[in-house]
PDB file of C-alpha atoms in Angstrom:
ATOM      1  CA  MET A   1      -4.612   8.764  -8.683  1.00 81.00           C
ATOM      2  CA  GLN A   2      -3.259  12.306  -8.850  1.00 85.00           C
ATOM      3  CA  ILE A   3      -5.497  13.381  -5.947  1.00 88.00           C
ATOM      4  CA  VAL A   4      -4.170  10.493  -3.840  1.00 89.00           C
ATOM      5  CA  LEU A   5      -0.596  11.298  -4.795  1.00 86.00           C
ATOM      6  CA  ASP A   6      -1.036  15.006  -4.044  1.00 87.00           C
ATOM      7  CA  ASN A   7      -2.453  14.229  -0.603  1.00 88.00           C
ATOM      8  CA  LEU A   8       0.007  11.595   0.560  1.00 89.00           C
ATOM      9  CA  PRO A   9       1.770  12.891   3.652  1.00 89.00           C
ATOM     10  CA  ARG A  10       5.502  13.557   3.671  1.00 89.00           C
ATOM     11  CA  GLU A  11       5.644  11.799   7.037  1.00 91.00           C
ATOM     12  CA  ILE A  12       3.664   8.923   8.548  1.00 92.00           C
ATOM     13  CA  PHE A  13       3.845   8.181  12.259  1.00 90.00           C
ATOM     14  CA  THR A  14       3.471   4.720  13.755  1.00 87.00           C
ATOM     15  CA  ASP A  15       5.845   3.500  16.471  1.00 84.00           C
ATOM     16  CA  THR A  16       8.450   5.234  14.352  1.00 86.00           C
ATOM     17  CA  GLN A  17       8.562   8.191  11.971  1.00 91.00           C
ATOM     18  CA  TRP A  18       8.458   7.381   8.249  1.00 92.00           C
ATOM     19  CA  ARG A  19       9.526  10.000   5.705  1.00 93.00           C
ATOM     20  CA  ARG A  20       8.978  10.031   1.973  1.00 90.00           C
ATOM     21  CA  ASP A  21      12.012   8.446   0.342  1.00 89.00           C
ATOM     22  CA  TYR A  22      12.876  10.689  -2.588  1.00 85.00           C
ATOM     23  CA  SER A  23      16.099   8.789  -3.310  1.00 83.00           C
ATOM     24  CA  ARG A  24      14.171   5.938  -4.952  1.00 73.00           C
ATOM     25  CA  PHE A  25      12.489   6.912  -8.234  1.00 72.00           C
ATOM     26  CA  ASP A  26      12.166  10.434  -6.852  1.00 73.00           C
ATOM     27  CA  GLY A  27       9.799   8.921  -4.287  1.00 72.00           C
ATOM     28  CA  VAL A  28       7.223   7.783  -6.858  1.00 83.00           C
ATOM     29  CA  GLU A  29       7.255   4.923  -9.343  1.00 88.00           C
ATOM     30  CA  THR A  30       4.768   3.694 -11.920  1.00 87.00           C
ATOM     31  CA  PRO A  31       4.527  -0.080 -11.396  1.00 89.00           C
ATOM     32  CA  PRO A  32       5.238  -1.919 -14.649  1.00 85.00           C
ATOM     33  CA  ASN A  33       2.880  -4.836 -13.932  1.00 85.00           C
ATOM     34  CA  VAL A  34      -0.402  -2.879 -14.030  1.00 89.00           C
ATOM     35  CA  GLN A  35      -2.711  -3.753 -16.920  1.00 85.00           C
ATOM     36  CA  ASN A  36      -6.034  -2.039 -17.739  1.00 92.00           C
ATOM     37  CA  GLY A  37      -5.463   0.843 -15.381  1.00 93.00           C
ATOM     38  CA  ASN A  38      -2.890   3.114 -13.826  1.00 92.00           C
ATOM     39  CA  ALA A  39      -1.066   3.063 -10.523  1.00 94.00           C
ATOM     40  CA  VAL A  40       1.496   4.876  -8.424  1.00 93.00           C
ATOM     41  CA  ARG A  41       3.927   3.433  -5.894  1.00 93.00           C
ATOM     42  CA  VAL A  42       5.261   5.724  -3.176  1.00 93.00           C
ATOM     43  CA  PHE A  43       8.279   4.926  -0.992  1.00 93.00           C
ATOM     44  CA  TYR A  44       8.920   5.722   2.671  1.00 93.00           C
ATOM     45  CA  ARG A  45      11.940   5.158   4.950  1.00 91.00           C
ATOM     46  CA  ASP A  46      12.437   5.404   8.713  1.00 89.00           C
ATOM     47  CA  GLN A  47      15.431   6.424  10.813  1.00 87.00           C
ATOM     48  CA  ALA A  48      16.780   2.849  10.867  1.00 83.00           C
ATOM     49  CA  ALA A  49      16.637   2.588   7.050  1.00 82.00           C
ATOM     50  CA  ASN A  50      13.581   0.301   7.045  1.00 84.00           C
ATOM     51  CA  VAL A  51      11.528   0.790   3.889  1.00 88.00           C
ATOM     52  CA  PHE A  52       7.901   0.385   2.931  1.00 91.00           C
ATOM     53  CA  ASN A  53       5.920   1.347  -0.121  1.00 92.00           C
ATOM     54  CA  MET A  54       2.261   1.927  -0.899  1.00 94.00           C
ATOM     55  CA  THR A  55       0.790   1.182  -4.295  1.00 95.00           C
ATOM     56  CA  PHE A  56      -2.525   2.762  -5.272  1.00 95.00           C
ATOM     57  CA  GLY A  57      -4.110   1.496  -8.490  1.00 95.00           C
ATOM     58  CA  HIS A  58      -7.196   2.646 -10.383  1.00 95.00           C
ATOM     59  CA  PHE A  59      -8.392   0.080 -12.914  1.00 96.00           C
ATOM     60  CA  ASP A  60     -10.855   0.167 -15.775  1.00 96.00           C
ATOM     61  CA  SER A  61     -13.248  -2.131 -13.917  1.00 97.00           C
ATOM     62  CA  PRO A  62     -13.685  -3.914 -10.591  1.00 96.00           C
ATOM     63  CA  GLU A  63     -12.835  -7.165 -12.409  1.00 97.00           C
ATOM     64  CA  ASP A  64      -9.488  -5.731 -13.520  1.00 96.00           C
ATOM     65  CA  ALA A  65      -8.722  -4.578  -9.958  1.00 96.00           C
ATOM     66  CA  MET A  66      -9.621  -8.042  -8.655  1.00 95.00           C
ATOM     67  CA  ALA A  67      -7.440  -9.727 -11.272  1.00 95.00           C
ATOM     68  CA  HIS A  68      -4.473  -7.585 -10.170  1.00 94.00           C
ATOM     69  CA  TYR A  69      -5.221  -8.359  -6.505  1.00 93.00           C
ATOM     70  CA  GLU A  70      -5.294 -12.111  -7.244  1.00 92.00           C
ATOM     71  CA  ARG A  71      -2.097 -11.874  -9.323  1.00 91.00           C
ATOM     72  CA  LEU A  72      -0.173 -10.160  -6.523  1.00 89.00           C
ATOM     73  CA  LYS A  73      -1.648 -12.467  -3.913  1.00 87.00           C
ATOM     74  CA  GLY A  74      -0.508 -15.399  -6.045  1.00 84.00           C
ATOM     75  CA  ILE A  75       3.122 -14.296  -6.198  1.00 82.00           C
ATOM     76  CA  ARG A  76       3.358 -14.023  -2.409  1.00 75.00           C
ATOM     77  CA  GLU A  77       3.707 -17.677  -1.481  1.00 68.00           C
ATOM     78  CA  GLY A  78       1.478 -18.677   1.429  1.00 65.00           C
ATOM     79  CA  ILE A  79      -0.298 -15.351   1.742  1.00 69.00           C
ATOM     80  CA  GLU A  80      -3.720 -16.948   1.225  1.00 61.00           C
ATOM     81  CA  ASP A  81      -3.234 -18.630   4.611  1.00 59.00           C
ATOM     82  CA  GLU A  82      -2.623 -15.392   6.461  1.00 63.00           C
ATOM     83  CA  ASN A  83      -5.000 -13.226   8.467  1.00 74.00           C
ATOM     84  CA  THR A  84      -7.723 -10.839   7.505  1.00 80.00           C
ATOM     85  CA  ILE A  85      -9.163  -8.152   9.789  1.00 86.00           C
ATOM     86  CA  ASP A  86     -12.944  -7.786  10.105  1.00 87.00           C
ATOM     87  CA  GLU A  87     -12.969  -3.979  10.014  1.00 87.00           C
ATOM     88  CA  PHE A  88     -11.211  -3.847   6.639  1.00 90.00           C
ATOM     89  CA  PRO A  89     -13.172  -3.958   3.367  1.00 89.00           C
ATOM     90  CA  LYS A  90     -13.274  -7.353   1.678  1.00 90.00           C
ATOM     91  CA  PRO A  91     -11.451  -8.819  -0.104  1.00 91.00           C
ATOM     92  CA  HIS A  92      -8.158  -8.214   1.588  1.00 91.00           C
ATOM     93  CA  VAL A  93      -5.305 -10.232   2.991  1.00 89.00           C
ATOM     94  CA  ILE A  94      -2.443  -9.477   5.355  1.00 88.00           C
ATOM     95  CA  GLY A  95       0.658 -11.649   5.238  1.00 85.00           C
ATOM     96  CA  ARG A  96       4.110 -11.831   6.777  1.00 79.00           C
ATOM     97  CA  GLY A  97       7.208 -13.597   5.650  1.00 73.00           C
ATOM     98  CA  LEU A  98      10.931 -13.732   6.153  1.00 71.00           C
ATOM     99  CA  TYR A  99      11.594 -10.600   4.090  1.00 74.00           C
ATOM    100  CA  GLY A 100       8.707  -8.414   5.161  1.00 81.00           C
ATOM    101  CA  SER A 101       4.958  -8.138   5.263  1.00 87.00           C
ATOM    102  CA  VAL A 102       2.171  -7.066   2.955  1.00 91.00           C
ATOM    103  CA  ALA A 103      -1.445  -5.920   3.019  1.00 93.00           C
ATOM    104  CA  LEU A 104      -3.471  -6.236  -0.212  1.00 94.00           C
ATOM    105  CA  PHE A 105      -6.929  -4.762  -0.882  1.00 95.00           C
ATOM    106  CA  ALA A 106      -9.383  -4.729  -3.798  1.00 95.00           C
ATOM    107  CA  ILE A 107     -12.117  -2.086  -3.470  1.00 95.00           C
ATOM    108  CA  ASP A 108     -14.384  -1.714  -6.490  1.00 95.00           C
ATOM    109  CA  GLU A 109     -12.065  -0.556  -9.293  1.00 96.00           C
ATOM    110  CA  PHE A 110      -9.245   0.292  -6.872  1.00 96.00           C
ATOM    111  CA  PHE A 111      -6.306  -1.753  -5.626  1.00 96.00           C
ATOM    112  CA  LEU A 112      -4.107  -0.960  -2.641  1.00 96.00           C
ATOM    113  CA  GLU A 113      -0.907  -2.619  -1.489  1.00 95.00           C
ATOM    114  CA  VAL A 114       1.213  -1.776   1.548  1.00 95.00           C
ATOM    115  CA  LEU A 115       4.514  -3.631   1.345  1.00 92.00           C
ATOM    116  CA  MET A 116       6.982  -3.546   4.227  1.00 90.00           C
ATOM    117  CA  GLU A 117      10.294  -4.668   2.745  1.00 83.00           C
ATOM    118  CA  ARG A 118      11.481  -5.897   6.112  1.00 69.00           C
ATOM    119  CA  ALA A 119       9.870  -5.689   9.511  1.00 55.00           C
ATOM    120  CA  PRO A 120      11.594  -3.241  11.838  1.00 51.00           C
ATOM    121  CA  GLY A 121      13.451  -5.077  14.567  1.00 58.00           C
ATOM    122  CA  THR A 122      13.085  -2.383  17.204  1.00 54.00           C
ATOM    123  CA  SER A 123       9.357  -1.686  16.936  1.00 60.00           C
ATOM    124  CA  ALA A 124       6.043  -3.374  16.257  1.00 72.00           C
ATOM    125  CA  ASN A 125       5.252  -4.252  12.650  1.00 80.00           C
ATOM    126  CA  PRO A 126       3.464  -1.150  11.282  1.00 88.00           C
ATOM    127  CA  THR A 127       1.895  -2.751   8.172  1.00 90.00           C
ATOM    128  CA  VAL A 128      -1.672  -2.785   9.541  1.00 91.00           C
ATOM    129  CA  ALA A 129      -1.465   0.764  10.940  1.00 92.00           C
ATOM    130  CA  ILE A 130      -0.103   2.095   7.645  1.00 94.00           C
ATOM    131  CA  ALA A 131      -2.768   0.164   5.712  1.00 94.00           C
ATOM    132  CA  ARG A 132      -5.442   1.912   7.804  1.00 94.00           C
ATOM    133  CA  LYS A 133      -3.963   5.305   6.908  1.00 93.00           C
ATOM    134  CA  ALA A 134      -3.751   4.399   3.209  1.00 94.00           C
ATOM    135  CA  LEU A 135      -7.344   3.122   3.146  1.00 95.00           C
ATOM    136  CA  LYS A 136      -8.558   6.351   4.769  1.00 94.00           C
ATOM    137  CA  LEU A 137      -6.735   8.397   2.149  1.00 93.00           C
ATOM    138  CA  LEU A 138      -8.264   6.320  -0.654  1.00 93.00           C
ATOM    139  CA  GLU A 139     -11.726   6.580   0.918  1.00 92.00           C
ATOM    140  CA  ASP A 140     -11.408  10.371   1.237  1.00 92.00           C
ATOM    141  CA  ALA A 141     -10.276  10.675  -2.390  1.00 90.00           C
ATOM    142  CA  ARG A 142     -13.163   8.514  -3.624  1.00 89.00           C
ATOM    143  CA  SER A 143     -15.751  10.477  -1.632  1.00 89.00           C
ATOM    144  CA  GLY A 144     -14.466  13.822  -2.928  1.00 85.00           C
ATOM    145  CA  GLU A 145     -13.218  15.000   0.470  1.00 84.00           C
ATOM    146  CA  LEU A 146      -9.768  15.677  -1.009  1.00 77.00           C
ATOM    147  CA  ASP A 147      -8.948  18.276  -3.626  1.00 72.00           C
TER     148      ASP A 147
END
């Protein structure tokens, strides 16, 4: 998790520019609901004060990562009815609601969540684009391409 954290960009570009939000938990939080593993949650904010966060978790086993994935999927009412995208690793789910959108992934012993607290009103919803960037970072860390 430290390699992922060390390599997270200070800025992410989609239709807008997202900057690390150091005002919230100094930009990084340890999620309290992670069991049998460790995780980090990193916050970003754009010029219009929209906020998203990414949570990267490394669990003791693939079963533990899947249990966390199912738990978070379960607390997002209706998310099981939302879309998946063929190019993403399975299992994953992408959902939208009144207060934002979310992308959840379970990959072996890893878990990834991209949570947009509210969809920006002036640009396209960036959840999928940010999820692609987060998955690439996780893939690079797992393959040893990051130091």
